[in-house]
């Protein structure tokens, strides 16, 4: 009978300076690597595997709610994830892409819409909280082919450059006029300070708002 020991069973030779009675560093690394592999193979890391099929399915399902609201004069009902913002609801569910996703943190105003006549940052507004609300986006300002006076004023005053912030600027301007904050250019600047124009068209934007507000008097 052969007494030859398989090569895989022979521990690696000790490095210089290591005690032969203690496991070598290479032996320790090899052992811990094998244990780690066994843990992964045993499914300890795969948490949903250990939960069982019913609990795993529940963990993967996000809570959702049904919400009905009026958008640009049309009643809409939809079931959405409770974490869905009004901005994502408008853009991804209703295909109203006029409201832009700029900072997605309420700091730039590109997503401004009117909710029950008040200006809001739609990126910070949860859709499920708007049951029964009336939402107006830039798409809902015009009447057919007839532009809203402020939309026309933006064209007349050339109050945009790249155009990315323009929908939010126009909706915010409409809200500013409805709120009566147009007594002076300084007041307009103050009440529209939440809308950022990275192209720097502020002078012309203020003129467009002033022109529209004057036409309402």
mmCIF file with all atom_site columns, C-alpha atoms in Angstrom:
data_model
loop_
_atom_site.group_PDB
_atom_site.id
_atom_site.type_symbol
_atom_site.label_atom_id
_atom_site.label_alt_id
_atom_site.label_comp_id
_atom_site.label_asym_id
_atom_site.label_entity_id
_atom_site.label_seq_id
_atom_site.pdbx_PDB_ins_code
_atom_site.Cartn_x
_atom_site.Cartn_y
_atom_site.Cartn_z
_atom_site.occupancy
_atom_site.B_iso_or_equiv
_atom_site.pdbx_formal_charge
_atom_site.auth_seq_id
_atom_site.auth_comp_id
_atom_site.auth_asym_id
_atom_site.auth_atom_id
_atom_site.pdbx_PDB_model_num
ATOM 1   C CA . UNK A 1 1   ? 0.000   0.000  0.000   1.00 0.00 ? 1   UNK A CA 1
ATOM 2   C CA . UNK A 1 2   ? 1.259   3.431  -0.844  1.00 0.00 ? 2   UNK A CA 1
ATOM 3   C CA . UNK A 1 3   ? 1.888   5.764  2.061   1.00 0.00 ? 3   UNK A CA 1
ATOM 4   C CA . UNK A 1 4   ? 2.260   8.841  -0.113  1.00 0.00 ? 4   UNK A CA 1
ATOM 5   C CA . UNK A 1 5   ? 0.340   11.838 1.260   1.00 0.00 ? 5   UNK A CA 1
ATOM 6   C CA . UNK A 1 6   ? -1.659  13.901 -1.284  1.00 0.00 ? 6   UNK A CA 1
ATOM 7   C CA . UNK A 1 7   ? -0.016  17.212 -2.104  1.00 0.00 ? 7   UNK A CA 1
ATOM 8   C CA . UNK A 1 8   ? -3.149  19.171 -1.111  1.00 0.00 ? 8   UNK A CA 1
ATOM 9   C CA . UNK A 1 9   ? -2.950  17.759 2.416   1.00 0.00 ? 9   UNK A CA 1
ATOM 10  C CA . UNK A 1 10  ? 0.626   18.871 2.960   1.00 0.00 ? 10  UNK A CA 1
ATOM 11  C CA . UNK A 1 11  ? 0.767   22.239 4.779   1.00 0.00 ? 11  UNK A CA 1
ATOM 12  C CA . UNK A 1 12  ? 2.842   24.882 3.066   1.00 0.00 ? 12  UNK A CA 1
ATOM 13  C CA . UNK A 1 13  ? 6.400   25.149 4.366   1.00 0.00 ? 13  UNK A CA 1
ATOM 14  C CA . UNK A 1 14  ? 6.946   27.630 7.150   1.00 0.00 ? 14  UNK A CA 1
ATOM 15  C CA . UNK A 1 15  ? 8.501   30.907 6.165   1.00 0.00 ? 15  UNK A CA 1
ATOM 16  C CA . UNK A 1 16  ? 11.782  31.964 7.656   1.00 0.00 ? 16  UNK A CA 1
ATOM 17  C CA . UNK A 1 17  ? 11.359  33.138 11.215  1.00 0.00 ? 17  UNK A CA 1
ATOM 18  C CA . UNK A 1 18  ? 7.966   31.377 11.693  1.00 0.00 ? 18  UNK A CA 1
ATOM 19  C CA . UNK A 1 19  ? 7.515   28.693 14.387  1.00 0.00 ? 19  UNK A CA 1
ATOM 20  C CA . UNK A 1 20  ? 6.809   25.228 13.026  1.00 0.00 ? 20  UNK A CA 1
ATOM 21  C CA . UNK A 1 21  ? 4.423   24.532 15.936  1.00 0.00 ? 21  UNK A CA 1
ATOM 22  C CA . UNK A 1 22  ? 2.097   27.458 15.031  1.00 0.00 ? 22  UNK A CA 1
ATOM 23  C CA . UNK A 1 23  ? 0.104   27.794 11.813  1.00 0.00 ? 23  UNK A CA 1
ATOM 24  C CA . UNK A 1 24  ? 1.911   29.809 9.190   1.00 0.00 ? 24  UNK A CA 1
ATOM 25  C CA . UNK A 1 25  ? 0.480   33.022 7.769   1.00 0.00 ? 25  UNK A CA 1
ATOM 26  C CA . UNK A 1 26  ? -0.243  31.292 4.470   1.00 0.00 ? 26  UNK A CA 1
ATOM 27  C CA . UNK A 1 27  ? -2.044  28.476 6.284   1.00 0.00 ? 27  UNK A CA 1
ATOM 28  C CA . UNK A 1 28  ? -4.178  31.007 8.195   1.00 0.00 ? 28  UNK A CA 1
ATOM 29  C CA . UNK A 1 29  ? -5.109  32.912 4.989   1.00 0.00 ? 29  UNK A CA 1
ATOM 30  C CA . UNK A 1 30  ? -5.951  29.686 3.164   1.00 0.00 ? 30  UNK A CA 1
ATOM 31  C CA . UNK A 1 31  ? -8.105  28.493 6.066   1.00 0.00 ? 31  UNK A CA 1
ATOM 32  C CA . UNK A 1 32  ? -10.050 31.738 6.466   1.00 0.00 ? 32  UNK A CA 1
ATOM 33  C CA . UNK A 1 33  ? -10.585 31.904 2.703   1.00 0.00 ? 33  UNK A CA 1
ATOM 34  C CA . UNK A 1 34  ? -12.050 28.414 2.724   1.00 0.00 ? 34  UNK A CA 1
ATOM 35  C CA . UNK A 1 35  ? -14.357 29.282 5.645   1.00 0.00 ? 35  UNK A CA 1
ATOM 36  C CA . UNK A 1 36  ? -15.527 32.434 3.858   1.00 0.00 ? 36  UNK A CA 1
ATOM 37  C CA . UNK A 1 37  ? -16.368 30.446 0.758   1.00 0.00 ? 37  UNK A CA 1
ATOM 38  C CA . UNK A 1 38  ? -18.336 27.984 2.826   1.00 0.00 ? 38  UNK A CA 1
ATOM 39  C CA . UNK A 1 39  ? -20.326 30.803 4.410   1.00 0.00 ? 39  UNK A CA 1
ATOM 40  C CA . UNK A 1 40  ? -21.265 32.223 1.003   1.00 0.00 ? 40  UNK A CA 1
ATOM 41  C CA . UNK A 1 41  ? -22.111 28.767 -0.328  1.00 0.00 ? 41  UNK A CA 1
ATOM 42  C CA . UNK A 1 42  ? -24.288 28.137 2.717   1.00 0.00 ? 42  UNK A CA 1
ATOM 43  C CA . UNK A 1 43  ? -26.441 31.128 1.893   1.00 0.00 ? 43  UNK A CA 1
ATOM 44  C CA . UNK A 1 44  ? -25.717 33.190 5.010   1.00 0.00 ? 44  UNK A CA 1
ATOM 45  C CA . UNK A 1 45  ? -25.045 36.291 2.934   1.00 0.00 ? 45  UNK A CA 1
ATOM 46  C CA . UNK A 1 46  ? -28.099 35.735 0.750   1.00 0.00 ? 46  UNK A CA 1
ATOM 47  C CA . UNK A 1 47  ? -30.480 37.153 3.346   1.00 0.00 ? 47  UNK A CA 1
ATOM 48  C CA . UNK A 1 48  ? -33.658 36.847 1.278   1.00 0.00 ? 48  UNK A CA 1
ATOM 49  C CA . UNK A 1 49  ? -32.894 33.130 0.767   1.00 0.00 ? 49  UNK A CA 1
ATOM 50  C CA . UNK A 1 50  ? -33.052 32.560 4.513   1.00 0.00 ? 50  UNK A CA 1
ATOM 51  C CA . UNK A 1 51  ? -36.231 34.640 4.923   1.00 0.00 ? 51  UNK A CA 1
ATOM 52  C CA . UNK A 1 52  ? -38.383 32.235 2.942   1.00 0.00 ? 52  UNK A CA 1
ATOM 53  C CA . UNK A 1 53  ? -40.280 32.991 -0.276  1.00 0.00 ? 53  UNK A CA 1
ATOM 54  C CA . UNK A 1 54  ? -43.210 34.886 1.304   1.00 0.00 ? 54  UNK A CA 1
ATOM 55  C CA . UNK A 1 55  ? -41.108 37.170 3.512   1.00 0.00 ? 55  UNK A CA 1
ATOM 56  C CA . UNK A 1 56  ? -38.586 37.751 0.716   1.00 0.00 ? 56  UNK A CA 1
ATOM 57  C CA . UNK A 1 57  ? -41.384 38.829 -1.645  1.00 0.00 ? 57  UNK A CA 1
ATOM 58  C CA . UNK A 1 58  ? -42.739 41.207 0.988   1.00 0.00 ? 58  UNK A CA 1
ATOM 59  C CA . UNK A 1 59  ? -39.289 42.718 1.517   1.00 0.00 ? 59  UNK A CA 1
ATOM 60  C CA . UNK A 1 60  ? -38.929 43.392 -2.211  1.00 0.00 ? 60  UNK A CA 1
ATOM 61  C CA . UNK A 1 61  ? -42.349 45.101 -2.528  1.00 0.00 ? 61  UNK A CA 1
ATOM 62  C CA . UNK A 1 62  ? -42.401 48.872 -1.977  1.00 0.00 ? 62  UNK A CA 1
ATOM 63  C CA . UNK A 1 63  ? -45.564 50.375 -0.445  1.00 0.00 ? 63  UNK A CA 1
ATOM 64  C CA . UNK A 1 64  ? -47.762 52.139 -2.995  1.00 0.00 ? 64  UNK A CA 1
ATOM 65  C CA . UNK A 1 65  ? -50.918 54.239 -2.921  1.00 0.00 ? 65  UNK A CA 1
ATOM 66  C CA . UNK A 1 66  ? -53.651 55.324 -5.292  1.00 0.00 ? 66  UNK A CA 1
ATOM 67  C CA . UNK A 1 67  ? -53.930 59.074 -5.825  1.00 0.00 ? 67  UNK A CA 1
ATOM 68  C CA . UNK A 1 68  ? -56.331 61.198 -7.868  1.00 0.00 ? 68  UNK A CA 1
ATOM 69  C CA . UNK A 1 69  ? -55.478 64.751 -8.860  1.00 0.00 ? 69  UNK A CA 1
ATOM 70  C CA . UNK A 1 70  ? -56.243 67.248 -11.588 1.00 0.00 ? 70  UNK A CA 1
ATOM 71  C CA . UNK A 1 71  ? -53.324 68.103 -13.868 1.00 0.00 ? 71  UNK A CA 1
ATOM 72  C CA . UNK A 1 72  ? -53.762 70.952 -16.345 1.00 0.00 ? 72  UNK A CA 1
ATOM 73  C CA . UNK A 1 73  ? -57.542 70.574 -16.143 1.00 0.00 ? 73  UNK A CA 1
ATOM 74  C CA . UNK A 1 74  ? -57.598 66.795 -16.614 1.00 0.00 ? 74  UNK A CA 1
ATOM 75  C CA . UNK A 1 75  ? -58.462 64.420 -13.786 1.00 0.00 ? 75  UNK A CA 1
ATOM 76  C CA . UNK A 1 76  ? -55.800 61.736 -13.405 1.00 0.00 ? 76  UNK A CA 1
ATOM 77  C CA . UNK A 1 77  ? -55.781 58.659 -11.175 1.00 0.00 ? 77  UNK A CA 1
ATOM 78  C CA . UNK A 1 78  ? -52.687 56.534 -10.736 1.00 0.00 ? 78  UNK A CA 1
ATOM 79  C CA . UNK A 1 79  ? -51.115 54.053 -8.314  1.00 0.00 ? 79  UNK A CA 1
ATOM 80  C CA . UNK A 1 80  ? -47.555 55.005 -7.445  1.00 0.00 ? 80  UNK A CA 1
ATOM 81  C CA . UNK A 1 81  ? -44.764 54.121 -5.063  1.00 0.00 ? 81  UNK A CA 1
ATOM 82  C CA . UNK A 1 82  ? -45.210 56.202 -1.903  1.00 0.00 ? 82  UNK A CA 1
ATOM 83  C CA . UNK A 1 83  ? -41.743 57.680 -2.444  1.00 0.00 ? 83  UNK A CA 1
ATOM 84  C CA . UNK A 1 84  ? -42.566 59.094 -5.895  1.00 0.00 ? 84  UNK A CA 1
ATOM 85  C CA . UNK A 1 85  ? -42.131 62.851 -6.168  1.00 0.00 ? 85  UNK A CA 1
ATOM 86  C CA . UNK A 1 86  ? -44.607 65.028 -8.015  1.00 0.00 ? 86  UNK A CA 1
ATOM 87  C CA . UNK A 1 87  ? -41.840 65.803 -10.519 1.00 0.00 ? 87  UNK A CA 1
ATOM 88  C CA . UNK A 1 88  ? -41.312 62.113 -11.329 1.00 0.00 ? 88  UNK A CA 1
ATOM 89  C CA . UNK A 1 89  ? -45.065 61.560 -11.491 1.00 0.00 ? 89  UNK A CA 1
ATOM 90  C CA . UNK A 1 90  ? -45.408 64.347 -14.072 1.00 0.00 ? 90  UNK A CA 1
ATOM 91  C CA . UNK A 1 91  ? -42.411 63.357 -16.157 1.00 0.00 ? 91  UNK A CA 1
ATOM 92  C CA . UNK A 1 92  ? -42.444 59.547 -15.985 1.00 0.00 ? 92  UNK A CA 1
ATOM 93  C CA . UNK A 1 93  ? -46.136 58.725 -15.574 1.00 0.00 ? 93  UNK A CA 1
ATOM 94  C CA . UNK A 1 94  ? -47.913 61.598 -17.350 1.00 0.00 ? 94  UNK A CA 1
ATOM 95  C CA . UNK A 1 95  ? -45.214 62.402 -19.941 1.00 0.00 ? 95  UNK A CA 1
ATOM 96  C CA . UNK A 1 96  ? -45.267 66.102 -18.993 1.00 0.00 ? 96  UNK A CA 1
ATOM 97  C CA . UNK A 1 97  ? -41.564 66.837 -19.382 1.00 0.00 ? 97  UNK A CA 1
ATOM 98  C CA . UNK A 1 98  ? -41.771 70.627 -19.331 1.00 0.00 ? 98  UNK A CA 1
ATOM 99  C CA . UNK A 1 99  ? -40.925 70.654 -15.628 1.00 0.00 ? 99  UNK A CA 1
ATOM 100 C CA . UNK A 1 100 ? -37.191 70.026 -15.495 1.00 0.00 ? 100 UNK A CA 1
ATOM 101 C CA . UNK A 1 101 ? -35.143 68.004 -13.033 1.00 0.00 ? 101 UNK A CA 1
ATOM 102 C CA . UNK A 1 102 ? -32.252 70.288 -12.169 1.00 0.00 ? 102 UNK A CA 1
ATOM 103 C CA . UNK A 1 103 ? -30.791 69.836 -8.689  1.00 0.00 ? 103 UNK A CA 1
ATOM 104 C CA . UNK A 1 104 ? -33.546 67.461 -7.463  1.00 0.00 ? 104 UNK A CA 1
ATOM 105 C CA . UNK A 1 105 ? -33.064 69.092 -4.055  1.00 0.00 ? 105 UNK A CA 1
ATOM 106 C CA . UNK A 1 106 ? -35.318 72.165 -4.196  1.00 0.00 ? 106 UNK A CA 1
ATOM 107 C CA . UNK A 1 107 ? -32.468 74.601 -4.742  1.00 0.00 ? 107 UNK A CA 1
ATOM 108 C CA . UNK A 1 108 ? -32.783 75.654 -8.405  1.00 0.00 ? 108 UNK A CA 1
ATOM 109 C CA . UNK A 1 109 ? -36.510 76.033 -9.131  1.00 0.00 ? 109 UNK A CA 1
ATOM 110 C CA . UNK A 1 110 ? -36.384 74.323 -12.548 1.00 0.00 ? 110 UNK A CA 1
ATOM 111 C CA . UNK A 1 111 ? -39.196 71.998 -11.438 1.00 0.00 ? 111 UNK A CA 1
ATOM 112 C CA . UNK A 1 112 ? -41.571 74.725 -10.222 1.00 0.00 ? 112 UNK A CA 1
ATOM 113 C CA . UNK A 1 113 ? -45.282 74.012 -10.719 1.00 0.00 ? 113 UNK A CA 1
ATOM 114 C CA . UNK A 1 114 ? -48.481 75.432 -9.241  1.00 0.00 ? 114 UNK A CA 1
ATOM 115 C CA . UNK A 1 115 ? -50.424 73.323 -6.745  1.00 0.00 ? 115 UNK A CA 1
ATOM 116 C CA . UNK A 1 116 ? -53.803 74.837 -5.942  1.00 0.00 ? 116 UNK A CA 1
ATOM 117 C CA . UNK A 1 117 ? -52.404 78.117 -7.248  1.00 0.00 ? 117 UNK A CA 1
ATOM 118 C CA . UNK A 1 118 ? -49.305 78.111 -5.057  1.00 0.00 ? 118 UNK A CA 1
ATOM 119 C CA . UNK A 1 119 ? -45.749 77.693 -6.278  1.00 0.00 ? 119 UNK A CA 1
ATOM 120 C CA . UNK A 1 120 ? -44.017 74.497 -5.166  1.00 0.00 ? 120 UNK A CA 1
ATOM 121 C CA . UNK A 1 121 ? -40.811 72.642 -5.967  1.00 0.00 ? 121 UNK A CA 1
ATOM 122 C CA . UNK A 1 122 ? -42.228 69.457 -7.443  1.00 0.00 ? 122 UNK A CA 1
ATOM 123 C CA . UNK A 1 123 ? -39.018 67.534 -6.758  1.00 0.00 ? 123 UNK A CA 1
ATOM 124 C CA . UNK A 1 124 ? -39.633 67.911 -3.003  1.00 0.00 ? 124 UNK A CA 1
ATOM 125 C CA . UNK A 1 125 ? -43.375 67.234 -3.087  1.00 0.00 ? 125 UNK A CA 1
ATOM 126 C CA . UNK A 1 126 ? -44.633 63.671 -2.587  1.00 0.00 ? 126 UNK A CA 1
ATOM 127 C CA . UNK A 1 127 ? -47.279 62.763 -5.141  1.00 0.00 ? 127 UNK A CA 1
ATOM 128 C CA . UNK A 1 128 ? -49.329 60.730 -2.648  1.00 0.00 ? 128 UNK A CA 1
ATOM 129 C CA . UNK A 1 129 ? -49.924 63.861 -0.556  1.00 0.00 ? 129 UNK A CA 1
ATOM 130 C CA . UNK A 1 130 ? -51.782 65.592 -3.392  1.00 0.00 ? 130 UNK A CA 1
ATOM 131 C CA . UNK A 1 131 ? -55.102 63.750 -3.314  1.00 0.00 ? 131 UNK A CA 1
ATOM 132 C CA . UNK A 1 132 ? -57.692 66.079 -4.851  1.00 0.00 ? 132 UNK A CA 1
ATOM 133 C CA . UNK A 1 133 ? -55.171 68.811 -5.670  1.00 0.00 ? 133 UNK A CA 1
ATOM 134 C CA . UNK A 1 134 ? -55.064 70.891 -8.836  1.00 0.00 ? 134 UNK A CA 1
ATOM 135 C CA . UNK A 1 135 ? -51.653 71.005 -10.501 1.00 0.00 ? 135 UNK A CA 1
ATOM 136 C CA . UNK A 1 136 ? -50.644 73.382 -13.274 1.00 0.00 ? 136 UNK A CA 1
ATOM 137 C CA . UNK A 1 137 ? -47.429 72.862 -15.229 1.00 0.00 ? 137 UNK A CA 1
ATOM 138 C CA . UNK A 1 138 ? -45.932 74.978 -17.982 1.00 0.00 ? 138 UNK A CA 1
ATOM 139 C CA . UNK A 1 139 ? -47.830 72.829 -20.516 1.00 0.00 ? 139 UNK A CA 1
ATOM 140 C CA . UNK A 1 140 ? -51.119 73.962 -18.976 1.00 0.00 ? 140 UNK A CA 1
ATOM 141 C CA . UNK A 1 141 ? -50.554 77.730 -19.227 1.00 0.00 ? 141 UNK A CA 1
ATOM 142 C CA . UNK A 1 142 ? -51.332 78.203 -22.918 1.00 0.00 ? 142 UNK A CA 1
ATOM 143 C CA . UNK A 1 143 ? -54.864 77.976 -24.305 1.00 0.00 ? 143 UNK A CA 1
ATOM 144 C CA . UNK A 1 144 ? -54.478 75.956 -27.457 1.00 0.00 ? 144 UNK A CA 1
ATOM 145 C CA . UNK A 1 145 ? -52.199 77.904 -29.799 1.00 0.00 ? 145 UNK A CA 1
ATOM 146 C CA . UNK A 1 146 ? -52.564 81.064 -27.715 1.00 0.00 ? 146 UNK A CA 1
ATOM 147 C CA . UNK A 1 147 ? -49.591 81.504 -25.386 1.00 0.00 ? 147 UNK A CA 1
ATOM 148 C CA . UNK A 1 148 ? -49.947 82.719 -21.845 1.00 0.00 ? 148 UNK A CA 1
ATOM 149 C CA . UNK A 1 149 ? -49.070 86.445 -21.667 1.00 0.00 ? 149 UNK A CA 1
ATOM 150 C CA . UNK A 1 150 ? -45.914 85.660 -19.672 1.00 0.00 ? 150 UNK A CA 1
ATOM 151 C CA . UNK A 1 151 ? -44.816 83.052 -22.222 1.00 0.00 ? 151 UNK A CA 1
ATOM 152 C CA . UNK A 1 152 ? -45.207 85.681 -24.930 1.00 0.00 ? 152 UNK A CA 1
ATOM 153 C CA . UNK A 1 153 ? -43.366 88.236 -22.810 1.00 0.00 ? 153 UNK A CA 1
ATOM 154 C CA . UNK A 1 154 ? -40.410 85.856 -22.439 1.00 0.00 ? 154 UNK A CA 1
ATOM 155 C CA . UNK A 1 155 ? -40.226 85.706 -26.236 1.00 0.00 ? 155 UNK A CA 1
ATOM 156 C CA . UNK A 1 156 ? -40.617 89.473 -26.641 1.00 0.00 ? 156 UNK A CA 1
ATOM 157 C CA . UNK A 1 157 ? -37.936 90.237 -24.048 1.00 0.00 ? 157 UNK A CA 1
ATOM 158 C CA . UNK A 1 158 ? -35.644 87.370 -25.148 1.00 0.00 ? 158 UNK A CA 1
ATOM 159 C CA . UNK A 1 159 ? -35.664 86.284 -21.510 1.00 0.00 ? 159 UNK A CA 1
ATOM 160 C CA . UNK A 1 160 ? -33.918 82.955 -21.962 1.00 0.00 ? 160 UNK A CA 1
ATOM 161 C CA . UNK A 1 161 ? -30.732 81.498 -23.396 1.00 0.00 ? 161 UNK A CA 1
ATOM 162 C CA . UNK A 1 162 ? -30.251 77.750 -22.948 1.00 0.00 ? 162 UNK A CA 1
ATOM 163 C CA . UNK A 1 163 ? -33.909 77.419 -21.951 1.00 0.00 ? 163 UNK A CA 1
ATOM 164 C CA . UNK A 1 164 ? -33.473 74.729 -19.307 1.00 0.00 ? 164 UNK A CA 1
ATOM 165 C CA . UNK A 1 165 ? -34.738 76.874 -16.434 1.00 0.00 ? 165 UNK A CA 1
ATOM 166 C CA . UNK A 1 166 ? -37.358 78.677 -18.555 1.00 0.00 ? 166 UNK A CA 1
ATOM 167 C CA . UNK A 1 167 ? -40.406 76.476 -17.727 1.00 0.00 ? 167 UNK A CA 1
ATOM 168 C CA . UNK A 1 168 ? -39.790 76.887 -14.005 1.00 0.00 ? 168 UNK A CA 1
ATOM 169 C CA . UNK A 1 169 ? -39.118 80.604 -14.416 1.00 0.00 ? 169 UNK A CA 1
ATOM 170 C CA . UNK A 1 170 ? -42.373 81.122 -16.315 1.00 0.00 ? 170 UNK A CA 1
ATOM 171 C CA . UNK A 1 171 ? -44.504 79.124 -13.867 1.00 0.00 ? 171 UNK A CA 1
ATOM 172 C CA . UNK A 1 172 ? -42.869 80.904 -10.942 1.00 0.00 ? 172 UNK A CA 1
ATOM 173 C CA . UNK A 1 173 ? -43.456 84.244 -12.670 1.00 0.00 ? 173 UNK A CA 1
ATOM 174 C CA . UNK A 1 174 ? -47.143 83.424 -13.119 1.00 0.00 ? 174 UNK A CA 1
ATOM 175 C CA . UNK A 1 175 ? -47.364 82.598 -9.426  1.00 0.00 ? 175 UNK A CA 1
ATOM 176 C CA . UNK A 1 176 ? -45.508 85.769 -8.508  1.00 0.00 ? 176 UNK A CA 1
ATOM 177 C CA . UNK A 1 177 ? -47.997 87.861 -10.507 1.00 0.00 ? 177 UNK A CA 1
ATOM 178 C CA . UNK A 1 178 ? -51.015 86.080 -9.023  1.00 0.00 ? 178 UNK A CA 1
ATOM 179 C CA . UNK A 1 179 ? -49.621 86.665 -5.534  1.00 0.00 ? 179 UNK A CA 1
ATOM 180 C CA . UNK A 1 180 ? -49.276 90.380 -6.230  1.00 0.00 ? 180 UNK A CA 1
ATOM 181 C CA . UNK A 1 181 ? -45.515 90.541 -5.636  1.00 0.00 ? 181 UNK A CA 1
ATOM 182 C CA . UNK A 1 182 ? -44.755 92.761 -8.639  1.00 0.00 ? 182 UNK A CA 1
ATOM 183 C CA . UNK A 1 183 ? -44.670 96.236 -7.106  1.00 0.00 ? 183 UNK A CA 1
ATOM 184 C CA . UNK A 1 184 ? -41.079 96.812 -8.237  1.00 0.00 ? 184 UNK A CA 1
ATOM 185 C CA . UNK A 1 185 ? -38.231 95.045 -9.965  1.00 0.00 ? 185 UNK A CA 1
ATOM 186 C CA . UNK A 1 186 ? -36.614 94.540 -6.556  1.00 0.00 ? 186 UNK A CA 1
ATOM 187 C CA . UNK A 1 187 ? -39.757 92.855 -5.243  1.00 0.00 ? 187 UNK A CA 1
ATOM 188 C CA . UNK A 1 188 ? -39.920 90.578 -8.281  1.00 0.00 ? 188 UNK A CA 1
ATOM 189 C CA . UNK A 1 189 ? -36.280 89.613 -7.818  1.00 0.00 ? 189 UNK A CA 1
ATOM 190 C CA . UNK A 1 190 ? -36.900 88.832 -4.163  1.00 0.00 ? 190 UNK A CA 1
ATOM 191 C CA . UNK A 1 191 ? -39.981 86.675 -4.750  1.00 0.00 ? 191 UNK A CA 1
ATOM 192 C CA . UNK A 1 192 ? -38.398 84.823 -7.662  1.00 0.00 ? 192 UNK A CA 1
ATOM 193 C CA . UNK A 1 193 ? -35.026 84.337 -5.994  1.00 0.00 ? 193 UNK A CA 1
ATOM 194 C CA . UNK A 1 194 ? -35.646 80.609 -5.705  1.00 0.00 ? 194 UNK A CA 1
ATOM 195 C CA . UNK A 1 195 ? -35.414 80.228 -9.498  1.00 0.00 ? 195 UNK A CA 1
ATOM 196 C CA . UNK A 1 196 ? -31.837 80.045 -10.723 1.00 0.00 ? 196 UNK A CA 1
ATOM 197 C CA . UNK A 1 197 ? -30.795 81.020 -14.262 1.00 0.00 ? 197 UNK A CA 1
ATOM 198 C CA . UNK A 1 198 ? -27.254 79.830 -14.863 1.00 0.00 ? 198 UNK A CA 1
ATOM 199 C CA . UNK A 1 199 ? -27.122 81.834 -18.101 1.00 0.00 ? 199 UNK A CA 1
ATOM 200 C CA . UNK A 1 200 ? -27.720 85.051 -16.142 1.00 0.00 ? 200 UNK A CA 1
ATOM 201 C CA . UNK A 1 201 ? -30.852 86.325 -17.924 1.00 0.00 ? 201 UNK A CA 1
ATOM 202 C CA . UNK A 1 202 ? -32.287 87.844 -14.753 1.00 0.00 ? 202 UNK A CA 1
ATOM 203 C CA . UNK A 1 203 ? -32.693 91.395 -16.110 1.00 0.00 ? 203 UNK A CA 1
ATOM 204 C CA . UNK A 1 204 ? -34.805 90.211 -19.038 1.00 0.00 ? 204 UNK A CA 1
ATOM 205 C CA . UNK A 1 205 ? -36.756 87.765 -16.890 1.00 0.00 ? 205 UNK A CA 1
ATOM 206 C CA . UNK A 1 206 ? -37.729 90.584 -14.525 1.00 0.00 ? 206 UNK A CA 1
ATOM 207 C CA . UNK A 1 207 ? -38.721 92.758 -17.497 1.00 0.00 ? 207 UNK A CA 1
ATOM 208 C CA . UNK A 1 208 ? -40.963 89.997 -18.835 1.00 0.00 ? 208 UNK A CA 1
ATOM 209 C CA . UNK A 1 209 ? -42.697 89.643 -15.462 1.00 0.00 ? 209 UNK A CA 1
ATOM 210 C CA . UNK A 1 210 ? -43.081 93.422 -15.165 1.00 0.00 ? 210 UNK A CA 1
ATOM 211 C CA . UNK A 1 211 ? -44.524 93.638 -18.691 1.00 0.00 ? 211 UNK A CA 1
ATOM 212 C CA . UNK A 1 212 ? -47.057 90.893 -17.973 1.00 0.00 ? 212 UNK A CA 1
ATOM 213 C CA . UNK A 1 213 ? -48.034 92.307 -14.592 1.00 0.00 ? 213 UNK A CA 1
ATOM 214 C CA . UNK A 1 214 ? -48.574 95.746 -16.160 1.00 0.00 ? 214 UNK A CA 1
ATOM 215 C CA . UNK A 1 215 ? -50.895 94.219 -18.737 1.00 0.00 ? 215 UNK A CA 1
ATOM 216 C CA . UNK A 1 216 ? -53.102 92.822 -15.975 1.00 0.00 ? 216 UNK A CA 1
ATOM 217 C CA . UNK A 1 217 ? -53.700 96.244 -14.398 1.00 0.00 ? 217 UNK A CA 1
#
